[in-house]
Amino acid sequence: MKLNGMKKMQRKTGVNLLLVLLAVTLLLTACGGNGEAAIPEDAVAVVNGTPISNQDFENTLALMKMNYEMEMGPGFFDEPDNEEGMTLLDTIKEQVLERLIFTEIILQEAATHDIALNEEEFNETMEMFMGFIKDDEELMNFMEQNNIDETYFRREMEKELLMMEFQDYYLSYIEVTDEDAQAYFDANPDLFTFDQVAASHILVDTEEKARELRSQLDEGADFALLAAEHSTCPSAAQGGDLGSFGRGQMVPAFENAAFSMEAGDISDPVQTEFGWHVILVNERINETDDFEEAKDYIISQLRQDQLMAHIEALRESAEVQRREGL
């Protein structure tokens, strides 16, 4: 039975909420050891001596697949996903395994600092979350079919909230001075410069046609009207308006012309792989943040960088065995 619009949105929101709770912000690659000798039969991996169960892997995989099916429709998991012949399902399995390994590494580190949840607040969160899920009959049926119970959700919720607590704990001990922020600002000027062009264009097939239109513009013709009548680009419906764009978003010849002009300028014909363009620059946007405007962002970013470096060090030092051929 197909979901109606409201029901589908509710179901999708429920699963996406869970996936957010399970999500890992770091794209992982293999870390630590990779043998199978120490992996119990009912586990998919062992992290510093702690096994990750087959059931946790299967539950997380089922939810991930469900999310993909809601986005893209069923029946595409067996299609090749890359040049090595891996299918999308193979790729998803790898992502799920690395996510579970990453979570276990962080939880072990959190335990060394005695990080714990407020039990009352946690129970309130779980009550709200489970109430949302139980309102969705089809999601409940899916959970039953895949042996996903409330215990699993509770455990995963606890893990994710502990990971957030660990992040907050670690960040609270990271000190970044104004001098550190100033040095970063001075070393990365491009990050704090906003350079864009707002432009319109008329696209035609020949240079002759482009020059004819350019002459009409010199004589006072309205750019938007000419674009609507003559341009072969879909932007003709908006009078040729392309909105604003930064460097690297247009093909080189078009970009070079647009960024060499000032507001109100109209270009000579410019050739690209798409044809011949006459470009009108509507606005030049070139702004640079001063240090005081950027300072809070820089300090936050530098603290996050230190957190990521610490997490990377934890991954590299972890002893991990993975089961092959999942």
Short mmCIF file of N, CA and C in Angstrom, two decimals, residues 214-278:
data_model
loop_
_atom_site.label_atom_id
_atom_site.label_comp_id
_atom_site.label_asym_id
_atom_site.label_seq_id
_atom_site.Cartn_x
_atom_site.Cartn_y
_atom_site.Cartn_z
N ARG A 214 24.10 42.45 -29.42
CA ARG A 214 24.93 43.43 -28.70
C ARG A 214 24.73 44.82 -29.28
N SER A 215 24.59 44.93 -30.59
CA SER A 215 24.36 46.23 -31.23
C SER A 215 23.01 46.80 -30.81
N GLN A 216 22.01 45.94 -30.73
CA GLN A 216 20.69 46.41 -30.30
C GLN A 216 20.73 46.94 -28.87
N LEU A 217 21.53 46.28 -28.04
CA LEU A 217 21.67 46.75 -26.66
C LEU A 217 22.37 48.10 -26.61
N ASP A 218 23.35 48.29 -27.47
CA ASP A 218 24.02 49.59 -27.53
C ASP A 218 23.06 50.69 -27.93
N GLU A 219 22.05 50.33 -28.69
CA GLU A 219 21.08 51.31 -29.16
C GLU A 219 19.94 51.52 -28.17
N GLY A 220 20.01 50.80 -27.02
CA GLY A 220 19.02 51.05 -25.96
C GLY A 220 17.98 49.97 -25.79
N ALA A 221 18.13 48.81 -26.49
CA ALA A 221 17.16 47.73 -26.33
C ALA A 221 17.18 47.20 -24.90
N ASP A 222 16.05 46.68 -24.46
CA ASP A 222 15.94 46.12 -23.11
C ASP A 222 16.55 44.72 -23.08
N PHE A 223 17.52 44.51 -22.17
CA PHE A 223 18.24 43.24 -22.10
C PHE A 223 17.29 42.08 -21.81
N ALA A 224 16.42 42.23 -20.84
CA ALA A 224 15.53 41.14 -20.43
C ALA A 224 14.58 40.75 -21.56
N LEU A 225 14.10 41.74 -22.31
CA LEU A 225 13.19 41.43 -23.42
C LEU A 225 13.92 40.67 -24.53
N LEU A 226 15.16 41.10 -24.82
CA LEU A 226 15.93 40.39 -25.85
C LEU A 226 16.23 38.96 -25.41
N ALA A 227 16.57 38.79 -24.14
CA ALA A 227 16.85 37.45 -23.63
C ALA A 227 15.61 36.56 -23.73
N ALA A 228 14.48 37.09 -23.34
CA ALA A 228 13.23 36.32 -23.39
C ALA A 228 12.90 35.91 -24.82
N GLU A 229 13.24 36.75 -25.79
CA GLU A 229 12.89 36.47 -27.19
C GLU A 229 13.91 35.60 -27.89
N HIS A 230 15.19 35.76 -27.57
CA HIS A 230 16.23 35.14 -28.40
C HIS A 230 17.07 34.07 -27.69
N SER A 231 17.17 34.12 -26.37
CA SER A 231 18.11 33.23 -25.68
C SER A 231 17.63 31.78 -25.73
N THR A 232 18.57 30.86 -25.96
CA THR A 232 18.25 29.43 -25.98
C THR A 232 18.46 28.78 -24.60
N CYS A 233 18.85 29.57 -23.62
CA CYS A 233 19.05 29.06 -22.26
C CYS A 233 17.71 29.07 -21.52
N PRO A 234 17.46 28.10 -20.63
CA PRO A 234 16.22 28.12 -19.84
C PRO A 234 16.03 29.41 -19.05
N SER A 235 17.13 30.12 -18.77
CA SER A 235 17.02 31.38 -18.04
C SER A 235 16.28 32.45 -18.84
N ALA A 236 16.01 32.19 -20.11
CA ALA A 236 15.25 33.15 -20.92
C ALA A 236 13.92 33.47 -20.27
N ALA A 237 13.33 32.48 -19.59
CA ALA A 237 12.04 32.69 -18.93
C ALA A 237 12.13 33.73 -17.82
N GLN A 238 13.34 33.98 -17.31
CA GLN A 238 13.56 35.00 -16.29
C GLN A 238 14.30 36.21 -16.87
N GLY A 239 14.17 36.40 -18.17
CA GLY A 239 14.87 37.52 -18.80
C GLY A 239 16.37 37.35 -18.81
N GLY A 240 16.81 36.10 -18.78
CA GLY A 240 18.24 35.81 -18.81
C GLY A 240 18.92 35.83 -17.46
N ASP A 241 18.16 36.08 -16.39
CA ASP A 241 18.75 36.24 -15.06
C ASP A 241 19.31 34.91 -14.55
N LEU A 242 20.59 34.89 -14.20
CA LEU A 242 21.25 33.71 -13.66
C LEU A 242 21.41 33.78 -12.15
N GLY A 243 20.96 34.85 -11.54
CA GLY A 243 21.17 35.02 -10.11
C GLY A 243 22.64 35.33 -9.85
N SER A 244 23.10 35.05 -8.64
CA SER A 244 24.49 35.33 -8.27
C SER A 244 25.28 34.04 -8.22
N PHE A 245 26.58 34.13 -8.47
CA PHE A 245 27.44 32.95 -8.46
C PHE A 245 28.85 33.38 -8.09
N GLY A 246 29.58 32.44 -7.51
CA GLY A 246 30.96 32.69 -7.13
C GLY A 246 31.91 32.10 -8.15
N ARG A 247 33.18 32.23 -7.87
CA ARG A 247 34.19 31.67 -8.76
C ARG A 247 34.13 30.15 -8.73
N GLY A 248 34.34 29.54 -9.90
CA GLY A 248 34.32 28.09 -10.00
C GLY A 248 32.97 27.50 -10.30
N GLN A 249 31.94 28.32 -10.40
CA GLN A 249 30.59 27.81 -10.65
C GLN A 249 30.19 27.86 -12.12
N MET A 250 30.88 28.65 -12.91
CA MET A 250 30.59 28.76 -14.33
C MET A 250 31.79 28.25 -15.13
N VAL A 251 31.58 27.96 -16.42
CA VAL A 251 32.70 27.54 -17.26
C VAL A 251 33.70 28.69 -17.33
N PRO A 252 35.00 28.39 -17.52
CA PRO A 252 36.04 29.40 -17.38
C PRO A 252 35.86 30.65 -18.23
N ALA A 253 35.52 30.50 -19.51
CA ALA A 253 35.40 31.69 -20.37
C ALA A 253 34.30 32.62 -19.87
N PHE A 254 33.18 32.04 -19.47
CA PHE A 254 32.07 32.85 -18.95
C PHE A 254 32.47 33.52 -17.64
N GLU A 255 33.08 32.76 -16.75
CA GLU A 255 33.50 33.30 -15.46
C GLU A 255 34.50 34.43 -15.63
N ASN A 256 35.50 34.22 -16.47
CA ASN A 256 36.54 35.23 -16.65
C ASN A 256 35.94 36.55 -17.15
N ALA A 257 34.98 36.44 -18.07
CA ALA A 257 34.35 37.65 -18.59
C ALA A 257 33.53 38.33 -17.50
N ALA A 258 32.71 37.56 -16.79
CA ALA A 258 31.81 38.15 -15.79
C ALA A 258 32.59 38.82 -14.66
N PHE A 259 33.67 38.18 -14.20
CA PHE A 259 34.40 38.73 -13.06
C PHE A 259 35.35 39.86 -13.47
N SER A 260 35.50 40.09 -14.76
CA SER A 260 36.32 41.22 -15.22
C SER A 260 35.49 42.49 -15.42
N MET A 261 34.16 42.39 -15.22
CA MET A 261 33.25 43.50 -15.50
C MET A 261 32.74 44.14 -14.22
N GLU A 262 32.20 45.33 -14.36
CA GLU A 262 31.57 46.02 -13.25
C GLU A 262 30.06 46.03 -13.44
N ALA A 263 29.33 46.38 -12.39
CA ALA A 263 27.86 46.42 -12.47
C ALA A 263 27.42 47.36 -13.59
N GLY A 264 26.51 46.87 -14.43
CA GLY A 264 26.00 47.66 -15.54
C GLY A 264 26.71 47.40 -16.85
N ASP A 265 27.88 46.74 -16.80
CA ASP A 265 28.62 46.45 -18.03
C ASP A 265 27.95 45.33 -18.82
N ILE A 266 28.06 45.43 -20.16
CA ILE A 266 27.59 44.37 -21.06
C ILE A 266 28.78 43.90 -21.86
N SER A 267 28.97 42.61 -21.93
CA SER A 267 30.16 42.06 -22.59
C SER A 267 30.02 42.03 -24.10
N ASP A 268 31.16 41.94 -24.77
CA ASP A 268 31.17 41.52 -26.16
C ASP A 268 30.83 40.03 -26.18
N PRO A 269 30.50 39.47 -27.33
CA PRO A 269 30.16 38.05 -27.38
C PRO A 269 31.28 37.17 -26.79
N VAL A 270 30.89 36.21 -25.96
CA VAL A 270 31.81 35.28 -25.30
C VAL A 270 31.44 33.86 -25.72
N GLN A 271 32.41 33.13 -26.23
CA GLN A 271 32.15 31.77 -26.69
C GLN A 271 32.47 30.76 -25.60
N THR A 272 31.55 29.81 -25.39
CA THR A 272 31.79 28.66 -24.52
C THR A 272 31.30 27.42 -25.25
N GLU A 273 31.39 26.29 -24.60
CA GLU A 273 30.92 25.04 -25.20
C GLU A 273 29.42 25.05 -25.45
N PHE A 274 28.70 25.98 -24.84
CA PHE A 274 27.24 26.03 -24.99
C PHE A 274 26.79 26.94 -26.13
N GLY A 275 27.68 27.77 -26.61
CA GLY A 275 27.32 28.70 -27.67
C GLY A 275 27.96 30.06 -27.42
N TRP A 276 27.27 31.12 -27.86
CA TRP A 276 27.77 32.48 -27.72
C TRP A 276 26.90 33.26 -26.74
N HIS A 277 27.56 33.93 -25.79
CA HIS A 277 26.87 34.63 -24.72
C HIS A 277 27.09 36.14 -24.83
N VAL A 278 26.03 36.88 -24.51
CA VAL A 278 26.16 38.30 -24.21
C VAL A 278 25.79 38.44 -22.74
#
